Each structure stands twice: as structure tokens, then as C-alpha cells.
XYZ file of C-alpha atoms in Angstrom:
164
model
C 0.320 -0.050 -0.182
C 2.557 2.599 0.774
C 4.366 1.570 -2.005
C 1.355 2.043 -5.068
C 0.795 6.103 -2.539
C 4.169 6.962 -2.847
C 4.134 6.054 -6.536
C 0.758 7.919 -7.210
C 2.440 11.186 -4.706
C 5.927 10.897 -6.745
C 3.628 11.416 -10.140
C 1.938 14.153 -8.433
C 4.837 15.935 -7.980
C 6.050 15.125 -11.596
C 3.799 16.655 -12.829
C 4.198 19.999 -11.022
C 7.509 20.598 -12.082
C 6.572 19.596 -15.635
C 4.192 22.742 -15.376
C 6.925 25.102 -13.239
C 4.989 25.461 -10.315
C 8.292 23.473 -8.469
C 11.764 21.805 -8.867
C 11.864 18.153 -8.382
C 15.267 16.367 -7.246
C 16.133 12.530 -6.802
C 18.694 12.429 -3.992
C 20.948 9.529 -2.888
C 24.670 8.775 -2.104
C 26.660 5.703 -3.243
C 30.011 4.650 -2.753
C 32.919 3.664 -5.531
C 35.562 1.137 -5.014
C 39.165 1.061 -6.924
C 37.832 -3.059 -6.801
C 35.040 -4.063 -8.621
C 32.789 -6.298 -6.332
C 32.870 -10.172 -7.109
C 29.390 -10.182 -8.253
C 29.352 -13.983 -9.311
C 32.288 -16.797 -9.291
C 32.550 -20.463 -10.682
C 34.386 -23.103 -8.075
C 34.613 -26.825 -8.120
C 31.530 -28.846 -6.119
C 33.099 -29.324 -2.611
C 36.114 -26.651 -3.070
C 35.160 -23.527 -0.877
C 35.234 -20.181 -2.417
C 37.293 -17.626 -0.914
C 37.549 -14.041 -2.171
C 40.116 -11.483 -0.839
C 38.090 -8.922 0.942
C 41.067 -6.293 0.174
C 39.553 -2.682 -0.520
C 41.675 0.043 -1.888
C 40.282 3.477 -1.947
C 36.644 4.450 -1.679
C 35.043 7.552 -2.820
C 31.448 8.449 -1.841
C 29.591 10.084 -4.072
C 26.457 12.567 -3.244
C 24.289 13.209 -6.426
C 20.645 14.501 -7.016
C 19.029 14.399 -10.782
C 16.738 17.796 -10.859
C 13.882 18.145 -12.968
C 15.324 20.372 -15.042
C 17.791 17.952 -16.294
C 21.225 18.937 -13.793
C 23.048 16.422 -11.704
C 24.509 17.707 -9.212
C 27.283 15.827 -7.457
C 30.050 16.043 -4.702
C 32.590 13.733 -3.884
C 34.450 12.815 -0.435
C 36.510 9.758 0.731
C 35.134 10.368 4.099
C 31.765 8.364 5.482
C 29.050 10.944 4.671
C 27.388 12.303 7.579
C 24.073 13.832 8.519
C 25.724 17.144 8.871
C 27.764 16.772 5.148
C 24.173 15.662 3.711
C 22.801 18.630 5.108
C 25.654 21.057 3.568
C 25.233 19.273 0.273
C 21.587 20.267 0.520
C 21.624 23.239 1.438
C 24.320 24.186 -1.739
C 21.525 22.925 -3.857
C 18.780 24.433 -2.428
C 20.655 28.075 -2.595
C 21.290 27.603 -6.421
C 17.233 26.719 -6.634
C 16.307 29.126 -4.913
C 18.688 31.851 -6.647
C 18.019 30.391 -10.107
C 14.546 29.626 -10.579
C 13.116 30.884 -7.205
C 10.756 28.147 -6.717
C 10.031 25.423 -3.895
C 12.357 22.465 -4.066
C 11.432 18.712 -3.041
C 13.892 16.635 -2.817
C 13.157 12.749 -2.837
C 15.090 10.375 -0.560
C 15.240 6.698 1.194
C 15.058 6.541 4.768
C 19.228 6.375 5.236
C 20.011 6.867 8.684
C 21.743 9.989 7.914
C 18.792 11.091 6.574
C 16.334 10.715 9.513
C 18.644 11.303 12.339
C 17.713 13.288 15.156
C 20.215 16.007 13.933
C 18.936 15.892 10.595
C 15.360 16.694 11.466
C 16.450 20.038 12.645
C 18.661 20.690 9.663
C 15.290 19.712 7.468
C 13.389 22.185 9.135
C 16.124 25.042 8.376
C 15.492 23.415 4.734
C 12.328 24.419 5.038
C 12.203 27.515 6.438
C 15.620 29.938 4.633
C 14.902 27.562 1.095
C 11.098 26.304 0.648
C 12.866 22.926 0.176
C 11.222 19.702 1.657
C 11.992 16.952 1.981
C 9.721 13.802 0.443
C 10.713 9.524 1.909
C 9.778 6.689 -0.139
C 9.144 3.917 1.341
C 11.541 1.579 2.345
C 13.334 -1.196 -0.002
C 11.430 1.134 -3.205
C 15.118 2.457 -4.833
C 13.021 2.268 -8.282
C 10.987 5.312 -6.647
C 14.214 7.135 -6.776
C 15.436 8.188 -10.523
C 18.924 8.641 -9.396
C 19.459 5.150 -8.399
C 19.397 4.510 -12.560
C 22.302 7.010 -12.498
C 24.636 5.132 -10.133
C 23.410 1.866 -11.625
C 24.342 2.665 -15.160
C 28.225 3.941 -13.234
C 28.619 0.909 -11.302
C 27.612 -1.630 -14.025
C 27.840 -0.507 -17.300
C 30.117 2.585 -17.742
C 32.691 1.963 -15.613
C 35.870 0.353 -17.403
C 37.227 -2.771 -15.012
C 40.932 -4.055 -15.979
C 42.296 -6.973 -14.840
C 46.350 -6.678 -14.835
């Protein structure tokens, strides 16, 4: 039920954006490692398949796909925190306010940094200072957040791994 309701509400938001009443953004963070994930492998029956857990450099990327067609990204090598997330959203909200002077609705998932107590205070600041609201999609519904398609493309289709 929650998924269907969210689908309908997001469709209404998309219609508002198409009419020029709001700017709609799809926000999410992801991480990229310099070593690809081992998504599958073959092993002889009876043998134990062991995979080295070596992780080299990792880059975390925050992205926002706006209804205007713009993709706003930011990278960092540290963990993403609620404070960093708020700073990122504030930058987007400032740009939208200066460029379009329209309300901004950002679609986000239920990650802990989006739902923290600190972020609850930050959400009020975003709303009062920039007319920016967060819309939380139901749990386990990444297909409702269009930026997930961008991450999938980047991770599994655009990225070229070479084994040496």
C-alpha cells in the first residue's frame, strides 16, 4: 500500500515540476571502490570459494538529479554524515532558489543520515530558509528514486575494469 501511494504522490510531484510549479530532485549517495565487487564466480563442487576482501580507495558520491535535467554531485573520501548531507542539500537549495526561485522537493530514502535527530532540525532550516522539503520514499523502494538508475549505469555499465 505504501509503495502505491508513494508512486502516486511522486507522479503528482512530477506533474507539478512539469508545470513549472516546483523543482523536483532525486537524491542519494553511493560509494565507488577502486576494486570491483565480485558479483559471481565458479568453483568446483566441494571446494570453498574464497574471495580476498581487499579494499583500496573508496569514494563516496552524493548526487541529485533535478527535474531541470541538471545532475549535481559531490565527492568525499570520508563517511557521509548528517552534517555533510545537510551542507550538500543546502548548496542545492541555494542554487535552486537563486536560479529558479521555486519550491524544491527532494526525494530521499530512509538512510540513517537522512532520518537522524540532527537532520530533523536541519530539515526545518531547509524548509524555512529555502522552501525545501524532503519526501521520504517507503523502505526497500529504490525504483522510486530515479538517481538509482544513474548509479546503476555508473557502477555496472560505464565503469571499465581491467584485470592486470
